[in-house]
Amino acid sequence: MIPLLLALAFALACEQPPPPEPTPAPAPLPEASPTLALPQDVGTVHVRAVGDFLITLRLKKTARGKANGDNHGGFDWIWAPVAPMLRDADLTFANLETPVAPDHHRGIVWEVFNAPADLIPSMAHAGVDVVSFANNHTFDQGPAGILETLQRLDDAGIASAGSGPTCADAAAPARLEVNGVRVAVLAATDLMNLDERDGADAPCTFVAGPVCTTRCGPDRDAIHYAIDEARLKAAIEAARDDADAVVMSFHWGDEYRTQPLPVYTDLAPKLIEWGVDVVLGHHPHVLQPITQHTADDGRQGLIVYSMGNFVSDMGSKFDPKTSAVRRGNTRDGVIIDFNLIKTRLPGGRTVTRVADVSAIPLWTTNNRLTRRAGEPDEVQVISHEQSDDPGLMAVRRAQVARVIGAAWLSPAGAEEPPGSEAPR
């Protein structure tokens, strides 16, 4: 019996499962692959843009009255309160609405402009980096005046777009590289007061198309140019080549109208589709709406139909006590504030987006109605926070919000300038 039990126990012992094998060590993780990397921001450009530097008689008188030998003929005083905000950007844009051609001066009458040589160095000192010189006043001092203005801009270190020694130069963008982001700035106009282009190899301004032979624009006596979409698209595509972002300045519209005409609300989204990231409009001398358009390729473009005047003598008879609110529209301006952010995607391709858009409201002070006999003219651009009339600024802020869209306004007080260079 005992041998039988021993044999049974031996058999049962042999049927037990073997001990588990040791757990293998985890395999090493594969090295990170570039194709699995997350998008990475590789460059940001903080941009600020303003509208028209419209230098008429009272601004020149103001500058002469404030000149002290060290402030560019007094022009520094005119924009001293807001110059720190322009300098604070990586890239600042403006529309130069006058020739600066004292060496080729051929007269000034009503809407024929010319500005003193001190203007451009003062703009550079204020922080302006690039200007549009494609507007209805480019030929006010003739073809030689265009070349002189361009030379003075170059001497001051300010890039320009929209006019050039030849028509090819005029249609080409200004190219700037800032913080590793390549920005192309185009400028075009669809109206001029004078057109003295003399062939492709002569001084030229980039116009939107051929001279219009039908009813093309409401301005009373300007020369209007029909919109040639193929011409504009070709210029944009050429600008897009070797650029991370394209900004297009367009001199268009009807003066003093706070809404864009249908031709421009039709055109502006097409500019975005063709490759523009930011459209900066001017000519109406008042503000117009800000909007966005998402292109078929996913880019979200910014459209500012009109930035209004940066500084001018317009609206000098506006009296807030008796005038309708709209009478002050030509004295409202904005600084358009945004970032261009360049991002490297998985695989190495880069894209650039427009982000953090806001509008900082400005106001041009003018003592025409209040100055006593013998007192000097004083025209100066300020931010709302710098005004000594908060009641008036509340009214103007509400008006700006109605025109451009309240969502775009920077919070009140959020853009207190770091200081001004001269007392008001």
mmCIF file of C-alpha atoms in Angstrom, residues 103-306:
data_model
loop_
_atom_site.group_PDB
_atom_site.id
_atom_site.type_symbol
_atom_site.label_atom_id
_atom_site.label_comp_id
_atom_site.label_asym_id
_atom_site.label_seq_id
_atom_site.Cartn_x
_atom_site.Cartn_y
_atom_site.Cartn_z
ATOM 1 C CA ASP A 103 14.962 120.141 -52.792
ATOM 2 C CA HIS A 104 12.380 119.644 -55.549
ATOM 3 C CA HIS A 105 9.659 121.888 -54.215
ATOM 4 C CA ARG A 106 7.282 123.074 -56.910
ATOM 5 C CA GLY A 107 4.594 124.722 -54.846
ATOM 6 C CA ILE A 108 1.831 123.970 -52.383
ATOM 7 C CA VAL A 109 -1.831 124.704 -52.999
ATOM 8 C CA TRP A 110 -4.909 123.350 -51.257
ATOM 9 C CA GLU A 111 -4.411 119.568 -51.702
ATOM 10 C CA VAL A 112 -0.846 119.596 -53.016
ATOM 11 C CA PHE A 113 1.476 118.756 -50.146
ATOM 12 C CA ASN A 114 5.147 118.922 -49.232
ATOM 13 C CA ALA A 115 6.779 118.538 -45.820
ATOM 14 C CA PRO A 116 10.026 119.841 -44.308
ATOM 15 C CA ALA A 117 13.118 117.651 -44.237
ATOM 16 C CA ASP A 118 12.885 117.283 -40.434
ATOM 17 C CA LEU A 119 9.708 115.223 -40.704
ATOM 18 C CA ILE A 120 11.296 111.909 -41.678
ATOM 19 C CA PRO A 121 14.077 111.894 -39.044
ATOM 20 C CA SER A 122 11.399 112.748 -36.479
ATOM 21 C CA MET A 123 9.291 109.789 -37.612
ATOM 22 C CA ALA A 124 12.335 107.537 -37.265
ATOM 23 C CA HIS A 125 13.005 108.969 -33.807
ATOM 24 C CA ALA A 126 9.388 108.212 -32.864
ATOM 25 C CA GLY A 127 9.908 104.560 -33.782
ATOM 26 C CA VAL A 128 8.484 104.283 -37.314
ATOM 27 C CA ASP A 129 10.233 101.446 -39.183
ATOM 28 C CA VAL A 130 8.319 101.152 -42.459
ATOM 29 C CA VAL A 131 5.872 103.373 -44.352
ATOM 30 C CA SER A 132 3.463 103.166 -47.212
ATOM 31 C CA PHE A 133 4.219 105.761 -49.853
ATOM 32 C CA ALA A 134 1.399 104.774 -52.192
ATOM 33 C CA ASN A 135 -1.382 107.314 -51.890
ATOM 34 C CA ASN A 136 -3.061 110.151 -53.735
ATOM 35 C CA HIS A 137 -0.285 112.619 -52.777
ATOM 36 C CA THR A 138 2.828 110.756 -53.939
ATOM 37 C CA PHE A 139 3.198 112.858 -57.106
ATOM 38 C CA ASP A 140 2.436 116.191 -55.420
ATOM 39 C CA GLN A 141 6.045 117.299 -55.995
ATOM 40 C CA GLY A 142 6.500 115.384 -59.226
ATOM 41 C CA PRO A 143 8.597 112.331 -60.067
ATOM 42 C CA ALA A 144 11.729 113.989 -58.666
ATOM 43 C CA GLY A 145 9.822 114.552 -55.419
ATOM 44 C CA ILE A 146 9.130 110.835 -55.169
ATOM 45 C CA LEU A 147 12.807 110.007 -55.559
ATOM 46 C CA GLU A 148 13.850 112.628 -53.018
ATOM 47 C CA THR A 149 11.320 111.324 -50.497
ATOM 48 C CA LEU A 150 12.510 107.761 -50.978
ATOM 49 C CA GLN A 151 16.121 108.831 -50.520
ATOM 50 C CA ARG A 152 15.301 110.704 -47.320
ATOM 51 C CA LEU A 153 13.452 107.663 -45.969
ATOM 52 C CA ASP A 154 16.423 105.464 -46.779
ATOM 53 C CA ASP A 155 18.841 107.905 -45.150
ATOM 54 C CA ALA A 156 16.741 107.798 -41.964
ATOM 55 C CA GLY A 157 16.626 104.006 -41.916
ATOM 56 C CA ILE A 158 12.902 103.787 -42.686
ATOM 57 C CA ALA A 159 11.828 101.143 -45.201
ATOM 58 C CA SER A 160 9.130 102.058 -47.720
ATOM 59 C CA ALA A 161 6.710 100.362 -50.067
ATOM 60 C CA GLY A 162 4.383 101.476 -52.835
ATOM 61 C CA SER A 163 6.552 103.885 -54.837
ATOM 62 C CA GLY A 164 9.925 103.423 -56.470
ATOM 63 C CA PRO A 165 12.354 104.425 -59.180
ATOM 64 C CA THR A 166 10.513 102.034 -61.531
ATOM 65 C CA CYS A 167 7.077 100.431 -61.605
ATOM 66 C CA ALA A 168 8.643 97.072 -60.747
ATOM 67 C CA ASP A 169 10.192 98.634 -57.647
ATOM 68 C CA ALA A 170 6.859 100.192 -56.690
ATOM 69 C CA ALA A 171 5.055 96.840 -56.895
ATOM 70 C CA ALA A 172 7.726 95.037 -54.867
ATOM 71 C CA PRO A 173 7.433 94.705 -51.100
ATOM 72 C CA ALA A 174 9.664 96.126 -48.439
ATOM 73 C CA ARG A 175 11.270 93.102 -46.819
ATOM 74 C CA LEU A 176 12.202 93.119 -43.151
ATOM 75 C CA GLU A 177 13.422 90.315 -40.909
ATOM 76 C CA VAL A 178 12.655 90.752 -37.222
ATOM 77 C CA ASN A 179 13.238 88.143 -34.510
ATOM 78 C CA GLY A 180 13.660 85.464 -37.157
ATOM 79 C CA VAL A 181 10.363 86.306 -38.881
ATOM 80 C CA ARG A 182 10.510 87.496 -42.485
ATOM 81 C CA VAL A 183 7.862 90.161 -43.081
ATOM 82 C CA ALA A 184 6.977 91.514 -46.542
ATOM 83 C CA VAL A 185 5.116 94.844 -46.669
ATOM 84 C CA LEU A 186 3.235 95.735 -49.859
ATOM 85 C CA ALA A 187 1.507 99.045 -50.573
ATOM 86 C CA ALA A 188 -1.000 99.986 -53.270
ATOM 87 C CA THR A 189 -3.497 102.733 -54.040
ATOM 88 C CA ASP A 190 -6.588 102.897 -56.205
ATOM 89 C CA LEU A 191 -6.625 106.686 -56.532
ATOM 90 C CA MET A 192 -4.207 109.579 -57.011
ATOM 91 C CA ASN A 193 -4.595 113.323 -57.384
ATOM 92 C CA LEU A 194 -1.851 113.459 -60.028
ATOM 93 C CA ASP A 195 -0.404 110.698 -62.156
ATOM 94 C CA GLU A 196 2.931 111.524 -63.703
ATOM 95 C CA ARG A 197 4.147 107.995 -64.279
ATOM 96 C CA ASP A 198 6.149 108.032 -67.470
ATOM 97 C CA GLY A 199 6.692 104.443 -68.465
ATOM 98 C CA ALA A 200 7.835 101.414 -66.528
ATOM 99 C CA ASP A 201 11.369 102.729 -66.076
ATOM 100 C CA ALA A 202 10.415 106.059 -64.501
ATOM 101 C CA PRO A 203 9.404 106.904 -60.917
ATOM 102 C CA CYS A 204 6.156 105.111 -60.235
ATOM 103 C CA THR A 205 3.459 104.397 -57.656
ATOM 104 C CA PHE A 206 1.827 100.958 -57.464
ATOM 105 C CA VAL A 207 -1.805 101.351 -58.522
ATOM 106 C CA ALA A 208 -4.550 98.747 -58.323
ATOM 107 C CA GLY A 209 -5.125 98.526 -62.069
ATOM 108 C CA PRO A 210 -5.657 100.618 -65.202
ATOM 109 C CA VAL A 211 -7.187 104.082 -65.076
ATOM 110 C CA CYS A 212 -10.905 103.644 -64.601
ATOM 111 C CA THR A 213 -12.989 104.876 -67.518
ATOM 112 C CA THR A 214 -16.363 104.355 -65.858
ATOM 113 C CA ARG A 215 -17.777 105.353 -62.476
ATOM 114 C CA CYS A 216 -15.105 103.871 -60.218
ATOM 115 C CA GLY A 217 -15.032 105.995 -57.100
ATOM 116 C CA PRO A 218 -16.934 108.683 -55.253
ATOM 117 C CA ASP A 219 -14.061 111.099 -54.536
ATOM 118 C CA ARG A 220 -14.739 114.298 -56.403
ATOM 119 C CA ASP A 221 -11.660 114.905 -58.520
ATOM 120 C CA ALA A 222 -9.195 112.054 -57.998
ATOM 121 C CA ILE A 223 -7.919 109.768 -60.722
ATOM 122 C CA HIS A 224 -9.327 106.320 -59.959
ATOM 123 C CA TYR A 225 -7.915 102.956 -60.972
ATOM 124 C CA ALA A 226 -10.003 99.891 -61.634
ATOM 125 C CA ILE A 227 -9.282 96.854 -59.472
ATOM 126 C CA ASP A 228 -7.173 94.444 -61.522
ATOM 127 C CA GLU A 229 -7.314 91.268 -59.460
ATOM 128 C CA ALA A 230 -4.642 89.528 -61.528
ATOM 129 C CA ARG A 231 -2.197 92.412 -60.947
ATOM 130 C CA LEU A 232 -2.787 92.425 -57.204
ATOM 131 C CA LYS A 233 -2.664 88.645 -56.891
ATOM 132 C CA ALA A 234 0.635 88.476 -58.780
ATOM 133 C CA ALA A 235 2.199 91.098 -56.510
ATOM 134 C CA ILE A 236 0.982 89.283 -53.400
ATOM 135 C CA GLU A 237 2.265 85.917 -54.591
ATOM 136 C CA ALA A 238 5.663 87.456 -55.377
ATOM 137 C CA ALA A 239 5.736 89.057 -51.936
ATOM 138 C CA ARG A 240 4.767 85.740 -50.320
ATOM 139 C CA ASP A 241 7.819 84.071 -51.826
ATOM 140 C CA ASP A 242 10.535 83.951 -49.161
ATOM 141 C CA ALA A 243 8.307 85.636 -46.555
ATOM 142 C CA ASP A 244 6.747 84.272 -43.394
ATOM 143 C CA ALA A 245 4.046 86.963 -43.308
ATOM 144 C CA VAL A 246 2.656 89.533 -45.734
ATOM 145 C CA VAL A 247 1.220 92.871 -44.642
ATOM 146 C CA MET A 248 -0.584 94.865 -47.335
ATOM 147 C CA SER A 249 -1.256 98.579 -47.033
ATOM 148 C CA PHE A 250 -4.068 99.793 -49.285
ATOM 149 C CA HIS A 251 -5.003 103.427 -49.923
ATOM 150 C CA TRP A 252 -8.677 103.137 -50.794
ATOM 151 C CA GLY A 253 -12.161 104.265 -49.939
ATOM 152 C CA ASP A 254 -14.339 107.336 -49.660
ATOM 153 C CA GLU A 255 -13.279 110.224 -47.432
ATOM 154 C CA TYR A 256 -15.156 110.638 -44.131
ATOM 155 C CA ARG A 257 -17.295 107.502 -44.612
ATOM 156 C CA THR A 258 -17.108 105.224 -41.549
ATOM 157 C CA GLN A 259 -18.175 102.117 -43.485
ATOM 158 C CA PRO A 260 -16.172 100.584 -46.347
ATOM 159 C CA LEU A 261 -17.695 100.579 -49.795
ATOM 160 C CA PRO A 262 -18.908 97.213 -51.166
ATOM 161 C CA VAL A 263 -16.003 97.030 -53.631
ATOM 162 C CA TYR A 264 -13.598 96.833 -50.684
ATOM 163 C CA THR A 265 -15.587 94.383 -48.580
ATOM 164 C CA ASP A 266 -15.502 92.166 -51.683
ATOM 165 C CA LEU A 267 -11.784 92.713 -52.345
ATOM 166 C CA ALA A 268 -10.312 92.482 -48.846
ATOM 167 C CA PRO A 269 -11.102 88.775 -48.228
ATOM 168 C CA LYS A 270 -9.610 87.962 -51.629
ATOM 169 C CA LEU A 271 -6.369 89.652 -50.587
ATOM 170 C CA ILE A 272 -6.254 87.283 -47.613
ATOM 171 C CA GLU A 273 -6.985 84.272 -49.832
ATOM 172 C CA TRP A 274 -4.144 85.268 -52.199
ATOM 173 C CA GLY A 275 -1.619 85.326 -49.357
ATOM 174 C CA VAL A 276 -1.937 88.517 -47.298
ATOM 175 C CA ASP A 277 -2.032 88.108 -43.508
ATOM 176 C CA VAL A 278 -2.865 91.697 -42.507
ATOM 177 C CA VAL A 279 -4.629 94.395 -44.567
ATOM 178 C CA LEU A 280 -4.080 97.964 -43.338
ATOM 179 C CA GLY A 281 -6.382 100.471 -45.028
ATOM 180 C CA HIS A 282 -6.275 104.262 -45.159
ATOM 181 C CA HIS A 283 -7.511 107.309 -47.104
ATOM 182 C CA PRO A 284 -10.967 107.960 -45.577
ATOM 183 C CA HIS A 285 -9.342 110.023 -42.751
ATOM 184 C CA VAL A 286 -11.776 108.407 -40.328
ATOM 185 C CA LEU A 287 -11.875 104.995 -38.723
ATOM 186 C CA GLN A 288 -13.663 102.066 -40.314
ATOM 187 C CA PRO A 289 -14.415 98.540 -39.024
ATOM 188 C CA ILE A 290 -11.895 95.870 -38.138
ATOM 189 C CA THR A 291 -12.705 92.292 -39.108
ATOM 190 C CA GLN A 292 -11.113 88.907 -39.784
ATOM 191 C CA HIS A 293 -11.266 86.426 -42.640
ATOM 192 C CA THR A 294 -10.248 82.775 -42.471
ATOM 193 C CA ALA A 295 -8.605 81.701 -45.721
ATOM 194 C CA ASP A 296 -9.125 78.324 -47.330
ATOM 195 C CA ASP A 297 -5.628 77.306 -46.177
ATOM 196 C CA GLY A 298 -6.572 77.961 -42.556
ATOM 197 C CA ARG A 299 -4.824 81.305 -42.070
ATOM 198 C CA GLN A 300 -6.890 83.847 -40.163
ATOM 199 C CA GLY A 301 -6.259 87.216 -41.759
ATOM 200 C CA LEU A 302 -6.804 90.611 -40.154
ATOM 201 C CA ILE A 303 -8.560 93.383 -42.102
ATOM 202 C CA VAL A 304 -8.512 96.995 -40.914
ATOM 203 C CA TYR A 305 -10.530 98.944 -43.463
ATOM 204 C CA SER A 306 -9.268 102.336 -42.272
#
